Structures are given as C-alpha cells and as structure tokens.
Short mmCIF file of C-alpha atoms in Angstrom, two decimals:
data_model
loop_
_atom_site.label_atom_id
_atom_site.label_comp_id
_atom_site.label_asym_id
_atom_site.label_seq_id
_atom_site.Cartn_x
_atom_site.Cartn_y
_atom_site.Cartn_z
CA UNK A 6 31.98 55.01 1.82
CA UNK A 7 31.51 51.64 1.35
CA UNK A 8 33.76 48.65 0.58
CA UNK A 9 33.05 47.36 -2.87
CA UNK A 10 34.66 43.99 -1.83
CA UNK A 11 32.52 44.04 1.24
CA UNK A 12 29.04 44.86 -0.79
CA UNK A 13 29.74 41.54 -2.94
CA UNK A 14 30.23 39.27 -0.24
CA UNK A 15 27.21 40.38 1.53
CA UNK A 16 25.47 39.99 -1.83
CA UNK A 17 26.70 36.48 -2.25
CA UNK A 18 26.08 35.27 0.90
CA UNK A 19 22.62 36.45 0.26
CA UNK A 20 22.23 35.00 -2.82
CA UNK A 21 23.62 31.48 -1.35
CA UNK A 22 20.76 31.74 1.17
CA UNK A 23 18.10 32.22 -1.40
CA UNK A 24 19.49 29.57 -3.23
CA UNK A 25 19.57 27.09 -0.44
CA UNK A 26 16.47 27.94 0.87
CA UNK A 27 15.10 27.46 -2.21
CA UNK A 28 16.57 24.19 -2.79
CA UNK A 29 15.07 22.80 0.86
CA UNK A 30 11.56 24.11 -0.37
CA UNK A 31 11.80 21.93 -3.83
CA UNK A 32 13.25 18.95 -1.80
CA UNK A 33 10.53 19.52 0.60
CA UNK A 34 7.71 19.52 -2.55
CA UNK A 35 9.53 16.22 -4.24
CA UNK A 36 8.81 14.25 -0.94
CA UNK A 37 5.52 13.07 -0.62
CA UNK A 38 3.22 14.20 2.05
CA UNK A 39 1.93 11.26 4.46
CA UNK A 40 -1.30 11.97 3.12
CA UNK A 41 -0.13 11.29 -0.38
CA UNK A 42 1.96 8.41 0.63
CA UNK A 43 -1.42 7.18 2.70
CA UNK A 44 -3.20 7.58 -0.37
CA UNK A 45 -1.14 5.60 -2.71
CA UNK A 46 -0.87 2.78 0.05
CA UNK A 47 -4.55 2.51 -0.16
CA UNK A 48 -4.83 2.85 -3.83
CA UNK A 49 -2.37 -0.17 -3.95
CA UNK A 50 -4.69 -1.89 -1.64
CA UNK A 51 -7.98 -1.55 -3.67
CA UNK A 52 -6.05 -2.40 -7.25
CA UNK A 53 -4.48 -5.54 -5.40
CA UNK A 54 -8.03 -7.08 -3.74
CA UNK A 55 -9.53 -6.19 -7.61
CA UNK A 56 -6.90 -7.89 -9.21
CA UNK A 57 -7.29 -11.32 -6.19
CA UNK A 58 -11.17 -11.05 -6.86
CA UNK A 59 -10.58 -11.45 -10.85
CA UNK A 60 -8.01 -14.27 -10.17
CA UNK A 61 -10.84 -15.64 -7.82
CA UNK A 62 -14.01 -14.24 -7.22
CA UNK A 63 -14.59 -16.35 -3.99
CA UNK A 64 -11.54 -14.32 -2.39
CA UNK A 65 -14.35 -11.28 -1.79
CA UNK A 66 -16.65 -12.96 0.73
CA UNK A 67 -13.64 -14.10 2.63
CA UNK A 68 -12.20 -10.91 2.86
CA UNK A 69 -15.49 -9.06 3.56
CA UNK A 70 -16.46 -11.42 6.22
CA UNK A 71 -12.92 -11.70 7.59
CA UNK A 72 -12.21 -9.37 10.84
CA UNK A 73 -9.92 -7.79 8.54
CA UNK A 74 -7.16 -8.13 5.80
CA UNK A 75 -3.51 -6.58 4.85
CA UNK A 76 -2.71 -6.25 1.01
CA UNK A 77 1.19 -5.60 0.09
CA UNK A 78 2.74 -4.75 -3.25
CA UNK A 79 6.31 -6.24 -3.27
CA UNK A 80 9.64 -5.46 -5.45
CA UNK A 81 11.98 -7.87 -5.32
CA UNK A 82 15.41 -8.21 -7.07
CA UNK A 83 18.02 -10.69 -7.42
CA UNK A 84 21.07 -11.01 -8.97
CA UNK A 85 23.79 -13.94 -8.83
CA UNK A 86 23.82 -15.02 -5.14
CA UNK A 87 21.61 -12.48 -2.82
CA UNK A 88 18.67 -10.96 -3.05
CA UNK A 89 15.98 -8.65 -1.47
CA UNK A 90 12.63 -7.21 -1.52
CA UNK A 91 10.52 -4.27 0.02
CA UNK A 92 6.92 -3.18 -0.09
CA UNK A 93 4.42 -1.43 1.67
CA UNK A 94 0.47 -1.98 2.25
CA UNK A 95 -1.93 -1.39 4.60
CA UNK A 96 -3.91 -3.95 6.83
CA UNK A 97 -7.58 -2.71 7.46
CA UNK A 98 -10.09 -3.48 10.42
CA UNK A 99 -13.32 -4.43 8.45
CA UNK A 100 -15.24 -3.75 11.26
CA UNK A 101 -14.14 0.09 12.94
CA UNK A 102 -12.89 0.86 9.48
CA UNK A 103 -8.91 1.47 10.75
CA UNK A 104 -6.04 1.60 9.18
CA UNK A 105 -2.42 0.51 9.64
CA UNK A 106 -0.03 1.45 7.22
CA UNK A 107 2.90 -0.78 6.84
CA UNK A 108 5.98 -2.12 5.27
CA UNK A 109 7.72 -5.40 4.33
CA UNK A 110 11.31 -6.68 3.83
CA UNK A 111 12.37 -9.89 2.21
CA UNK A 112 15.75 -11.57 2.28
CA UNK A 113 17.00 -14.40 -0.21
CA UNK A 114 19.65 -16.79 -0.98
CA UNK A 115 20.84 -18.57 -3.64
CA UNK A 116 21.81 -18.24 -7.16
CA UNK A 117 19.82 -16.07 -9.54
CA UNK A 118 19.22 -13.10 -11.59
CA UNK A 119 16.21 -10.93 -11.89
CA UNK A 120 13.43 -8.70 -10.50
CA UNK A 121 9.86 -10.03 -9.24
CA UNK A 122 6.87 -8.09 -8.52
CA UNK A 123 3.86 -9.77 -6.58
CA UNK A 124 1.11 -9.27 -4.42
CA UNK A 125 0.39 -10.58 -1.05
CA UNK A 126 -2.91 -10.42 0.87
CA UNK A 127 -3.74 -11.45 4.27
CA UNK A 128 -6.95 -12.56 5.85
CA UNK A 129 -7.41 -12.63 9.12
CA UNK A 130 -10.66 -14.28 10.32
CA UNK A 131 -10.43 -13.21 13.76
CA UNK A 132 -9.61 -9.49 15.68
CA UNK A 133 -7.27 -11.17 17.56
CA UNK A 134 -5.24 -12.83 14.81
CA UNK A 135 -5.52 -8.85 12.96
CA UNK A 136 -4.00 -7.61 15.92
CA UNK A 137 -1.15 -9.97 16.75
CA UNK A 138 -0.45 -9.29 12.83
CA UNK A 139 -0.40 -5.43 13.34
CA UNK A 140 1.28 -5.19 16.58
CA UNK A 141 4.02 -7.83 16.52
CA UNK A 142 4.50 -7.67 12.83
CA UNK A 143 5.36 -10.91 11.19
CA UNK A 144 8.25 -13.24 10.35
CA UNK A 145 8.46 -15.94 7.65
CA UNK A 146 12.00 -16.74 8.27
CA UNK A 147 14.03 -19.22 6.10
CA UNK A 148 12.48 -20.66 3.32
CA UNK A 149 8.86 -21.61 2.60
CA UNK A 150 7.52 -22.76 -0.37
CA UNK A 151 3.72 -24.59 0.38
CA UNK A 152 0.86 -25.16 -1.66
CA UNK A 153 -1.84 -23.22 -1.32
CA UNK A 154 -5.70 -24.98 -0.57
CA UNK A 155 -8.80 -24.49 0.64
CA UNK A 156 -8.30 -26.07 3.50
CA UNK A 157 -12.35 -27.50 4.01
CA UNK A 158 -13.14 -24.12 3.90
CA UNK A 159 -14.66 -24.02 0.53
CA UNK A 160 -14.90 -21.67 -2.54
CA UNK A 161 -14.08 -18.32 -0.03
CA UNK A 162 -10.54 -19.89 0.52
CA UNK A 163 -9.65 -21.92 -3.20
CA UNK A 164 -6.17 -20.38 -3.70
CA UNK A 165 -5.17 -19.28 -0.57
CA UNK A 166 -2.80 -21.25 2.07
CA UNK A 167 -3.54 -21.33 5.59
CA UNK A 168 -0.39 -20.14 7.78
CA UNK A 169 -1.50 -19.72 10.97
CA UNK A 170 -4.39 -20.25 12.91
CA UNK A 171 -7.11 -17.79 11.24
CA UNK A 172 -4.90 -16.24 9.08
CA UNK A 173 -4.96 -16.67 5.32
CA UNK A 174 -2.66 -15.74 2.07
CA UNK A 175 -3.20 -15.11 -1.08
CA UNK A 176 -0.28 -14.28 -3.72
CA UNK A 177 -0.74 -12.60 -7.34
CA UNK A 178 1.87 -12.76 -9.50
CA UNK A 179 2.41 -11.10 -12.81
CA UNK A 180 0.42 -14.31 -14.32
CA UNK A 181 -2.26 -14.26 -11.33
CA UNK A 182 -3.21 -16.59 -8.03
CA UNK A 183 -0.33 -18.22 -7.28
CA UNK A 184 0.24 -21.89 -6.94
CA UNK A 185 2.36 -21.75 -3.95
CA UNK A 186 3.32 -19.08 -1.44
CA UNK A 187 6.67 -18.22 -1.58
CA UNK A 188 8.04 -16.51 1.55
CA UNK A 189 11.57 -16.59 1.98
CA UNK A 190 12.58 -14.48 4.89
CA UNK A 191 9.85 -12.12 4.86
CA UNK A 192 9.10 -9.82 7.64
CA UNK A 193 5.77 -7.35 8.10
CA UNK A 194 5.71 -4.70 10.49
CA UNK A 195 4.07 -1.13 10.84
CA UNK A 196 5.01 2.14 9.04
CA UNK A 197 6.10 4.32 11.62
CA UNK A 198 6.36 7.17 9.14
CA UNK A 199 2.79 7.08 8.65
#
C-alpha cells in the first residue's frame, strides 16, 4: 500500500519541475537570439546612415568610398551630478562585406538632468584605420566638445569632424547633423556576445 503523504510529495516535486522547466524555456524565448540581436544591430545601422544621408546627402559617397564605417545608436541619461550612456552598432568592411558587432559606454560629469538619444557614425578611409577601430576599440576620454568641418575635403565630409588620421564622425541628434561632436568619456569596443 502506498503512503498517501508520500504520493503528494512525489507529485509536487514533479509539478515544481514542470514548472521550472517551464519557466527556463519562456526565459530562454524572451532573450533574443544572436541572430535577432544581429539583426536589429544592422537594422539600426541602415535607419542611422538613412537618417545622416537626409541630414546630408554628401555623407553617402564618403561612406561608400570609405574602407568602411561603424554606425551606433546611443541612450544616455543624466540626472543631478553623473551620468551614463550605452549603445550598440556594428562597423562594416565595405570592401569583404564583414561585420563586427559592437558596443559603446559613455561616462559624464557634471550637473544635469535628462535623457539623450543620438547617433554616431564613423568613417574610416583606410583598412588600417577600420581595423585599429575594431580591434583596439576606442577611447574618447575626458571631455571633447569640437566643431565639426570639412576639413578641405569637400561636400563628402560637410558635417563631420576629423578625429584621427582617416577617421571621420558624424553625430545625429533628435534635431539632425550635429554642430559639434560631443564625446565625453566614450569608449567603443567589440560585442563579444555576438
């Protein structure tokens, strides 16, 4: 004969593993495959470069003429005396057609209250300067504020600021092309997760 006691433990401790493996299989369909997370990264990509080529038109022959670019959508949120950002993009080899998926992190100082979103897209005229970008990542530390210009390099360039040798910028804001580049303690780097 058997326990009655016994027969609903056994039946609860069933019914607590079909109710946490369930659980794990919803969590498991709420997180985004790589693919879809791959997917959105480049849909962000092609919605920022349309929204740069409206703002200015001359942006497209750079960037299809350019070794390659990176495009980044960026939160960022402030409130009284710190501040911080994140985003994601991807930077793309125009000419063998790779991609690198990564991320970005911004730190800020200094009093004020609210939440930004912008755009940033990099141009990199040469593999080399690509490369450096996607390997090493890269740093804006401290505060930086500039102007962007052309630089001599005509229409292609009008809008964007020159930080480093063959690498351009471009930042959209919520009201377009930005006047200056504002990178306060921004770092790039690659998306190991994807």
């Amino acid at each position: 004969m058997t326990n009655p006691m016994r027969c609903q433990q056994v039946f609860r401790y069933c019914l607590a593993l079909i109710l946490f493996f369930s659980l794990a299989g919803l969590a498991r369909a709420a997180d985004p495959s790589v693919q879809d997370k791959q997917n959105a990264a480049r849909k962000a990509a092609q919605e920022t470069l349309s929204a740069l080529y409206k703002a200015q038109p001359g942006a497209k022959a750079a960037v299809d003429r350019a070794a390659g670019y990176a495009a980044f959508n960026n939160m960022g949120v402030k409130i009284l005396l710190a501040g911080s950002g994140n985003g994601s993009g991807v930077a793309v080899n125009n000419k063998s057609g790779k991609e690198t998926f990564m991320k970005m992190l911004e730190v800020q100082a200094g009093l004020g209250l609210g939440i930004k979103q912008y755009r940033v897209i990099f141009v990199f005229e040469t593999e080399k300067a690509l490369n450096s970008f996607i390997n090493n990542g890269w740093d804006f530390s401290g505060q930086a504020a500039v102007a962007a210009k052309a630089g001599g390099k005509g229409d292609a360039y009008q809008g964007a600021l020159s930080v480093a040798p063959g690498v351009w910028v471009y930042q959209l804001t919520e009201n377009g092309l930005a006047a200056e580049l504002a990178v306060k303690g921004t770092k790039y780097y690659k998306d190991t997760s994807m």
